[in-house]
Tab-separated table of C-alpha atoms in Angstrom:
chain	number	residue	atom	x	y	z
A	1	MET	CA	76.882	89.616	80.272
A	2	THR	CA	73.800	87.484	81.010
A	3	GLN	CA	72.974	86.092	84.460
A	4	GLU	CA	73.714	82.598	83.166
A	5	GLU	CA	77.169	83.749	82.091
A	6	ARG	CA	77.732	85.468	85.442
A	7	ASP	CA	76.856	82.232	87.265
A	8	ALA	CA	78.968	79.928	85.047
A	9	ARG	CA	81.489	77.700	86.852
A	10	THR	CA	84.173	75.202	85.925
A	11	GLY	CA	83.060	71.789	84.714
A	12	GLY	CA	84.234	69.794	87.737
A	13	GLN	CA	82.601	72.079	90.290
A	14	TRP	CA	79.360	70.409	91.411
A	15	TRP	CA	78.933	72.662	94.467
A	16	ARG	CA	77.280	76.076	94.567
A	17	SER	CA	76.977	78.735	97.264
A	18	ILE	CA	73.328	79.278	98.198
A	19	GLY	CA	71.729	82.579	99.183
A	20	GLY	CA	71.814	85.986	97.541
A	21	HIS	CA	74.655	87.179	95.322
A	22	VAL	CA	75.946	90.627	94.425
A	23	ASP	CA	77.949	91.909	91.454
A	24	ILE	CA	81.214	93.556	92.502
A	25	PRO	CA	83.805	95.439	90.421
A	26	LEU	CA	87.064	93.519	90.397
A	27	THR	CA	88.975	96.735	90.995
A	28	GLU	CA	87.089	97.205	94.273
A	29	LEU	CA	87.772	93.632	95.334
A	30	TRP	CA	91.495	94.014	94.642
A	31	LYS	CA	91.607	97.355	96.490
A	32	ILE	CA	89.945	96.024	99.621
A	33	GLY	CA	92.031	92.831	99.613
A	34	ARG	CA	95.275	94.779	99.276
A	35	GLU	CA	94.332	97.127	102.102
A	36	ILE	CA	93.354	94.269	104.433
A	37	LEU	CA	96.682	92.495	103.879
A	38	GLY	CA	98.657	95.728	103.728
A	39	THR	CA	97.586	96.736	107.213
A	40	ARG	CA	98.925	93.365	108.361
A	41	GLY	CA	102.400	93.821	106.967
A	42	ALA	CA	102.165	92.681	103.355
A	43	SER	CA	103.917	94.764	100.707
A	44	LEU	CA	101.913	95.592	97.584
A	45	GLU	CA	103.850	92.994	95.622
A	46	GLN	CA	103.276	90.331	98.297
A	47	ALA	CA	99.582	91.157	98.579
A	48	ASN	CA	99.146	90.918	94.805
A	49	PHE	CA	100.705	87.446	94.679
A	50	VAL	CA	98.795	86.120	97.704
A	51	LEU	CA	95.466	87.551	96.514
A	52	LYS	CA	95.731	86.342	92.918
A	53	PRO	CA	94.750	82.664	93.479
A	54	ILE	CA	91.891	83.800	95.727
A	55	ILE	CA	90.497	86.253	93.188
A	56	ASP	CA	91.104	83.752	90.379
A	57	LYS	CA	88.840	81.313	92.224
A	58	VAL	CA	86.214	84.036	92.539
A	59	THR	CA	86.374	84.736	88.786
A	60	GLN	CA	85.953	81.001	88.150
A	61	GLY	CA	82.839	80.840	90.327
A	62	ASP	CA	84.425	78.778	93.114
A	63	HIS	CA	83.342	80.646	96.240
A	64	SER	CA	84.309	77.893	98.656
A	65	ARG	CA	87.959	78.872	98.057
A	66	GLY	CA	87.392	82.564	97.410
A	67	LEU	CA	86.733	85.559	99.660
A	68	PRO	CA	86.661	83.672	103.007
A	69	LEU	CA	90.362	82.945	102.526
A	70	ILE	CA	91.141	86.670	102.823
A	71	ALA	CA	89.529	86.673	106.265
A	72	ARG	CA	91.470	83.521	107.101
A	73	LEU	CA	94.774	85.183	106.184
A	74	ALA	CA	93.861	88.264	108.226
A	75	SER	CA	93.021	86.110	111.230
A	76	LEU	CA	96.326	84.226	111.002
A	77	ALA	CA	98.226	87.509	110.745
A	78	ASP	CA	96.352	88.959	113.730
A	79	GLN	CA	97.293	85.884	115.764
A	80	GLY	CA	100.958	86.165	114.752
A	81	LYS	CA	100.775	82.905	112.806
A	82	LEU	CA	101.326	84.644	109.455
A	83	ARG	CA	104.245	87.071	109.120
A	84	PHE	CA	104.894	88.561	105.712
A	85	GLU	CA	108.364	89.666	106.838
A	86	ALA	CA	109.413	86.100	107.752
A	87	THR	CA	112.730	85.027	106.228
A	88	ILE	CA	112.729	82.385	103.482
A	89	ALA	CA	115.964	80.470	102.868
A	90	VAL	CA	117.070	78.549	99.755
A	91	ARG	CA	119.838	75.994	99.822
A	92	ASN	CA	121.123	74.236	96.695
A	93	VAL	CA	121.809	70.667	97.760
A	94	ALA	CA	122.868	69.110	94.436
A	95	SER	CA	122.981	69.907	90.744
A	96	GLY	CA	119.382	70.674	89.810
A	97	CYS	CA	118.050	70.362	93.379
A	98	ALA	CA	117.297	72.845	96.155
A	99	THR	CA	115.551	72.946	99.510
A	100	VAL	CA	113.413	75.871	100.657
A	101	GLU	CA	112.441	76.638	104.249
A	102	GLY	CA	110.860	79.587	105.997
A	103	ASP	CA	110.877	80.998	109.494
A	104	ALA	CA	107.796	80.495	111.655
A	105	GLY	CA	104.793	82.255	110.180
A	106	ALA	CA	106.106	82.434	106.615
A	107	SER	CA	103.353	82.659	103.980
A	108	ILE	CA	102.821	79.366	102.173
A	109	ASP	CA	102.156	81.315	98.978
A	110	LEU	CA	105.452	83.190	99.214
A	111	LEU	CA	107.258	79.982	100.152
A	112	GLY	CA	105.809	78.300	97.076
A	113	ARG	CA	106.815	81.219	94.880
A	114	THR	CA	110.402	81.090	96.147
A	115	ALA	CA	110.509	77.336	95.599
A	116	MET	CA	109.255	77.537	92.013
A	117	ASP	CA	111.626	80.444	91.308
A	118	SER	CA	114.454	78.203	92.499
A	119	ALA	CA	113.269	75.252	90.421
A	120	MET	CA	113.004	77.445	87.305
A	121	SER	CA	116.464	78.911	87.851
A	122	LEU	CA	117.904	75.418	88.150
A	123	ALA	CA	115.988	74.277	85.074
A	124	GLY	CA	117.384	77.196	83.090
A	125	ARG	CA	120.899	75.929	83.832
A	126	ASN	CA	120.352	72.167	83.885
A	127	GLY	CA	117.174	71.568	81.867
A	128	ILE	CA	115.356	70.421	84.993
A	129	GLY	CA	115.068	71.768	88.513
A	130	LEU	CA	113.501	70.359	91.677
A	131	ALA	CA	112.789	72.393	94.794
A	132	VAL	CA	111.874	70.544	97.987
A	133	LEU	CA	109.715	72.803	100.134
A	134	LYS	CA	109.318	72.259	103.852
A	135	SER	CA	105.682	73.392	103.796
A	136	PRO	CA	102.304	72.365	102.407
A	137	LEU	CA	100.634	74.599	99.808
A	138	GLY	CA	97.100	75.733	99.051
A	139	VAL	CA	95.952	76.284	95.466
A	140	LEU	CA	98.732	74.955	93.225
A	141	THR	CA	97.929	76.627	89.888
A	142	PRO	CA	99.848	79.883	90.596
A	143	PHE	CA	103.116	77.971	90.826
A	144	VAL	CA	102.756	76.071	87.563
A	145	GLU	CA	101.674	79.370	85.976
A	146	MET	CA	105.067	80.764	86.955
A	147	ALA	CA	106.776	78.032	84.932
A	148	LEU	CA	104.347	78.466	82.038
A	149	ALA	CA	105.106	82.189	81.857
A	150	SER	CA	108.710	81.211	81.076
A	151	ARG	CA	107.598	78.539	78.584
A	152	MET	CA	108.552	75.752	80.967
A	153	ILE	CA	106.623	72.740	82.210
A	154	GLY	CA	105.649	73.039	85.862
A	155	ILE	CA	104.744	70.229	88.261
A	156	VAL	CA	103.702	70.650	91.910
A	157	ILE	CA	102.880	67.914	94.428
A	158	SER	CA	101.830	68.736	97.985
A	159	GLN	CA	100.816	66.941	101.150
A	160	SER	CA	97.585	67.398	103.050
A	161	ALA	CA	96.069	66.142	106.281
A	162	ALA	CA	94.529	62.669	106.340
A	163	MET	CA	91.102	62.451	104.729
A	164	VAL	CA	91.273	59.280	102.593
A	165	ALA	CA	91.075	55.718	103.911
A	166	PRO	CA	93.293	53.065	102.296
A	167	LEU	CA	91.509	50.651	99.985
A	168	GLY	CA	89.471	48.302	102.162
A	169	GLY	CA	90.040	50.417	105.271
A	170	MET	CA	87.816	52.799	107.235
A	171	LYS	CA	90.123	55.282	108.975
A	172	PRO	CA	91.442	58.256	106.969
A	173	LEU	CA	95.228	57.878	106.786
A	174	LEU	CA	96.085	59.431	103.406
A	175	GLY	CA	95.830	63.003	102.161
A	176	ASN	CA	93.803	63.878	99.082
A	177	ALA	CA	97.079	64.157	97.119
A	178	PRO	CA	96.915	67.611	95.474
A	179	ILE	CA	98.873	67.764	92.220
A	180	ALA	CA	99.182	70.336	89.437
A	181	ILE	CA	100.866	70.044	86.047
A	182	GLY	CA	101.148	72.818	83.483
A	183	VAL	CA	102.261	72.329	79.866
A	184	PRO	CA	102.844	75.430	77.713
A	185	ALA	CA	101.147	75.815	74.341
A	186	GLY	CA	101.560	78.253	71.465
A	187	SER	CA	98.346	79.836	70.197
A	188	HIS	CA	96.200	77.947	72.713
A	189	ALA	CA	95.966	78.631	76.433
A	190	PRO	CA	98.308	76.285	78.314
A	191	VAL	CA	97.172	72.899	79.566
A	192	ILE	CA	96.754	73.130	83.354
A	193	MET	CA	95.674	70.209	85.502
A	194	ASP	CA	95.169	71.138	89.168
A	195	MET	CA	93.299	68.528	91.168
A	196	SER	CA	93.270	66.207	94.120
A	197	LEU	CA	93.353	62.481	93.450
A	198	THR	CA	89.885	61.994	94.897
A	199	GLN	CA	86.399	62.049	93.400
A	200	SER	CA	85.798	65.514	94.833
A	201	SER	CA	87.825	68.274	96.418
A	202	THR	CA	87.343	68.694	100.147
A	203	SER	CA	86.179	72.297	99.819
A	204	GLY	CA	82.974	71.322	98.029
A	205	ILE	CA	82.095	68.795	100.735
A	206	LEU	CA	82.759	71.333	103.489
A	207	LEU	CA	80.613	73.961	101.756
A	208	ALA	CA	77.748	71.468	101.509
A	209	ALA	CA	78.192	70.657	105.206
A	210	ARG	CA	77.973	74.339	106.171
A	211	GLN	CA	74.915	74.833	103.971
A	212	GLY	CA	73.114	71.723	105.264
A	213	GLN	CA	73.081	70.049	101.848
A	214	MET	CA	73.602	66.491	100.714
A	215	VAL	CA	76.427	65.734	98.272
A	216	PRO	CA	76.255	63.624	95.090
A	217	GLU	CA	76.629	59.860	95.374
A	218	GLY	CA	80.071	58.274	95.172
A	219	LEU	CA	82.131	61.063	96.752
A	220	ILE	CA	82.442	60.219	100.454
A	221	PHE	CA	82.279	57.402	103.001
A	222	ASP	CA	81.255	57.469	106.662
A	223	GLN	CA	83.449	56.376	109.580
A	224	HIS	CA	82.524	52.740	108.962
A	225	GLY	CA	83.548	52.856	105.287
A	226	ALA	CA	79.974	52.865	103.989
A	227	PRO	CA	79.032	55.183	101.087
A	228	THR	CA	77.048	58.242	102.152
A	229	ASN	CA	75.814	61.532	100.758
A	230	GLN	CA	75.543	63.175	104.194
A	231	PRO	CA	78.556	65.477	104.718
A	232	GLU	CA	78.116	65.397	108.503
A	233	GLU	CA	79.144	61.726	108.302
A	234	PHE	CA	82.407	62.812	106.685
A	235	VAL	CA	83.350	65.847	108.783
A	236	ASP	CA	82.728	66.825	112.393
A	237	LEU	CA	80.323	69.770	112.039
A	238	GLU	CA	80.860	71.040	115.580
A	239	ALA	CA	84.619	71.249	115.001
A	240	LEU	CA	84.028	72.853	111.590
A	241	ASP	CA	81.848	75.558	113.137
A	242	ALA	CA	84.661	76.217	115.611
A	243	GLY	CA	87.152	76.689	112.771
A	244	ARG	CA	88.822	73.272	113.038
A	245	LEU	CA	88.901	70.479	110.472
A	246	ARG	CA	88.253	67.031	111.927
A	247	ILE	CA	87.630	64.342	109.320
A	248	ILE	CA	85.664	61.352	110.599
A	249	GLY	CA	84.859	59.660	107.294
A	250	SER	CA	86.796	59.449	104.049
A	251	LEU	CA	86.935	60.890	100.546
A	252	ALA	CA	86.589	58.410	97.686
A	253	THR	CA	89.702	58.046	95.534
A	254	LEU	CA	89.486	58.528	91.759
A	255	GLY	CA	87.169	55.953	90.274
A	256	ASN	CA	86.640	54.317	93.691
A	257	SER	CA	89.128	51.697	92.487
A	258	HIS	CA	92.474	50.095	93.199
A	259	LYS	CA	94.011	52.293	90.495
A	260	GLY	CA	92.792	55.504	92.114
A	261	TYR	CA	94.039	54.236	95.471
A	262	ALA	CA	97.472	53.421	94.002
A	263	LEU	CA	97.788	56.906	92.474
A	264	ASN	CA	96.743	58.540	95.724
A	265	LEU	CA	99.200	56.507	97.788
A	266	ILE	CA	102.160	57.184	95.486
A	267	PHE	CA	101.540	60.938	95.405
A	268	ASN	CA	101.228	60.932	99.210
A	269	LEU	CA	104.537	59.108	99.470
A	270	LEU	CA	106.668	61.180	97.063
A	271	PRO	CA	106.722	64.462	99.033
A	272	LEU	CA	107.045	62.576	102.317
A	273	ALA	CA	110.127	60.694	101.077
A	274	LEU	CA	111.905	63.703	99.561
A	275	CYS	CA	110.869	66.372	102.085
A	276	ARG	CA	111.494	64.088	105.079
A	277	SER	CA	108.107	65.286	106.317
A	278	ASP	CA	105.422	63.789	108.524
A	279	PRO	CA	102.854	61.269	107.243
A	280	PRO	CA	99.318	62.628	106.749
A	281	TRP	CA	97.804	61.051	109.843
A	282	THR	CA	100.113	62.904	112.244
A	283	GLY	CA	98.825	66.250	110.980
A	284	ALA	CA	95.218	65.166	111.347
A	285	GLU	CA	95.864	64.245	114.966
A	286	GLY	CA	97.674	67.478	115.741
A	287	THR	CA	101.044	65.873	116.550
A	288	GLN	CA	103.147	67.160	113.655
A	289	ALA	CA	106.870	67.257	114.392
A	290	ARG	CA	108.330	68.080	110.988
A	291	GLY	CA	105.185	69.245	109.221
A	292	PHE	CA	104.122	68.570	105.656
A	293	GLY	CA	106.061	69.227	102.465
A	294	SER	CA	105.747	69.942	98.748
A	295	LEU	CA	107.709	69.239	95.582
A	296	LEU	CA	108.007	71.884	92.853
A	297	LEU	CA	109.534	70.808	89.553
A	298	ALA	CA	110.353	72.855	86.460
A	299	VAL	CA	111.431	71.410	83.106
A	300	ASP	CA	112.820	73.612	80.326
A	301	PRO	CA	111.879	72.199	76.892
A	302	ALA	CA	114.692	74.294	75.418
A	303	ALA	CA	117.116	71.705	76.801
A	304	PHE	CA	115.756	69.213	74.279
A	305	GLY	CA	115.253	71.375	71.206
A	306	PRO	CA	113.681	74.627	69.973
A	307	VAL	CA	110.850	75.666	72.282
A	308	ASP	CA	108.715	76.980	69.420
A	309	GLU	CA	108.641	73.484	67.924
A	310	VAL	CA	107.424	72.062	71.234
A	311	LEU	CA	104.671	74.665	71.522
A	312	ALA	CA	103.583	74.019	67.924
A	313	GLN	CA	103.414	70.299	68.669
A	314	VAL	CA	101.227	70.934	71.742
A	315	ASP	CA	98.948	73.158	69.625
A	316	ALA	CA	98.620	70.445	66.972
A	317	PHE	CA	97.783	67.887	69.659
A	318	ILE	CA	95.038	70.123	71.072
A	319	ASP	CA	93.671	70.932	67.607
A	320	HIS	CA	93.364	67.245	66.780
A	321	LEU	CA	91.484	66.515	70.022
A	322	LYS	CA	89.079	69.415	69.575
A	323	ALA	CA	88.343	68.481	65.954
A	324	THR	CA	87.079	65.001	66.813
A	325	GLY	CA	83.417	64.053	66.504
A	326	ARG	CA	81.288	64.910	69.532
A	327	LYS	CA	78.452	63.111	71.254
A	328	ALA	CA	74.970	64.588	71.091
A	329	GLY	CA	74.603	67.546	73.433
A	330	VAL	CA	78.353	68.199	73.697
A	331	ASP	CA	79.212	71.721	72.555
A	332	ALA	CA	82.986	71.354	72.515
A	333	ILE	CA	85.860	69.045	73.436
A	334	LEU	CA	87.765	70.732	76.237
A	335	TYR	CA	91.206	70.100	77.679
A	336	PRO	CA	92.275	70.522	81.334
A	337	GLY	CA	92.296	74.148	82.421
A	338	GLU	CA	90.672	75.490	79.259
A	339	ARG	CA	87.325	76.420	80.777
A	340	SER	CA	88.747	77.857	84.005
A	341	GLN	CA	91.182	80.047	82.074
A	342	ALA	CA	88.409	81.207	79.717
A	343	LEU	CA	86.132	82.121	82.636
A	344	LYS	CA	88.931	84.025	84.340
A	345	ALA	CA	89.843	85.902	81.151
A	346	GLN	CA	86.235	86.805	80.375
A	347	ARG	CA	85.430	88.058	83.863
A	348	ASN	CA	88.630	90.045	84.080
A	349	LEU	CA	87.705	91.614	80.760
A	350	ASP	CA	84.160	92.269	81.977
A	351	GLY	CA	85.526	93.730	85.218
A	352	ILE	CA	82.630	92.366	87.313
A	353	VAL	CA	82.326	89.232	89.450
A	354	ARG	CA	79.280	87.768	91.177
A	355	VAL	CA	79.948	86.762	94.789
A	356	PRO	CA	77.793	85.548	97.689
A	357	ALA	CA	76.326	88.601	99.410
A	358	SER	CA	77.174	87.222	102.859
A	359	GLN	CA	80.850	86.809	101.916
A	360	TRP	CA	81.036	90.332	100.528
A	361	GLN	CA	79.410	91.795	103.655
A	362	SER	CA	81.866	89.903	105.868
A	363	LEU	CA	84.776	91.248	103.833
A	364	LEU	CA	83.496	94.812	104.140
A	365	GLN	CA	83.153	94.387	107.901
A	366	LEU	CA	86.726	93.102	108.112
A	367	HIS	CA	87.863	96.084	106.063
A	368	GLY	CA	85.872	98.468	108.211
A	369	THR	CA	83.684	99.837	105.429
A	370	ALA	CA	80.434	97.957	106.092
């Protein structure tokens, strides 16, 4: 594999970790990650599920949501804020609907897995299943992948802390509205959309802030609502260095328009209304009473006809898109999730990932093998 191939990232990822990089065997990364979580109470099966989205991000070249999250999990466990043995309860509240809650310290990844399992079970019986989770989530793709593995459609909507000002406003009151949708295909990789309803994810802005870099135009506003490319006008750097997230500016919604604002607002409101959770601004101010929530939905196409026919129809749709004429300089027409899945598959096949040297050294120190 060439250096250019090793450094390849997903199309929407404008940010890049600076400094030296090292090539690491994936088997070594998995081993160290499992041992770090295992010594903090995670079973092998739990560690595998929790580590997968982290290592997937690494294989996709997104190091802002990669190895540092292992250290974050270890820190939470050491403080007693993450307990892998915490009880998770499921309660069916109506035909096709369930609520999922966990004891204090329950892993958000394991909560999300239980919720999607419940939604899929309900969908298998009713054609559709909705699980209301009394918790926010991190990366959403793993949960729609669960539905896809059973040839179901998966949809996940989650709340986040306030980091988006309402249209015409200055103060961040809305979350960035994370949403993921997965649609199964036949011969093609599934269609997976996992994104926030803002011009950029927060993680890229925070990485730029830590690295002292400017960000591209049109992504953030300062505390007065003016466009800026200085991340320190979006986030409090002193708080960030202390491990706290204090947003002082605002992320731009999709398209910087009334339509992007409307989408963001609606997807902030849906989990709040169904989870009976707190609005985004209470979390940002540290006064959460009920916390944030998430919605996990599974739809079984088999309820409406033969699944193979649905998958063939999705394949035909993709084939038609990819066969269209392309603009000069465009190598291929891609669909959501295609490039990220290809990068992950190729790097898993290659068995080697390139990671920031500083992150790898920190992980080794945490593991005790530096």
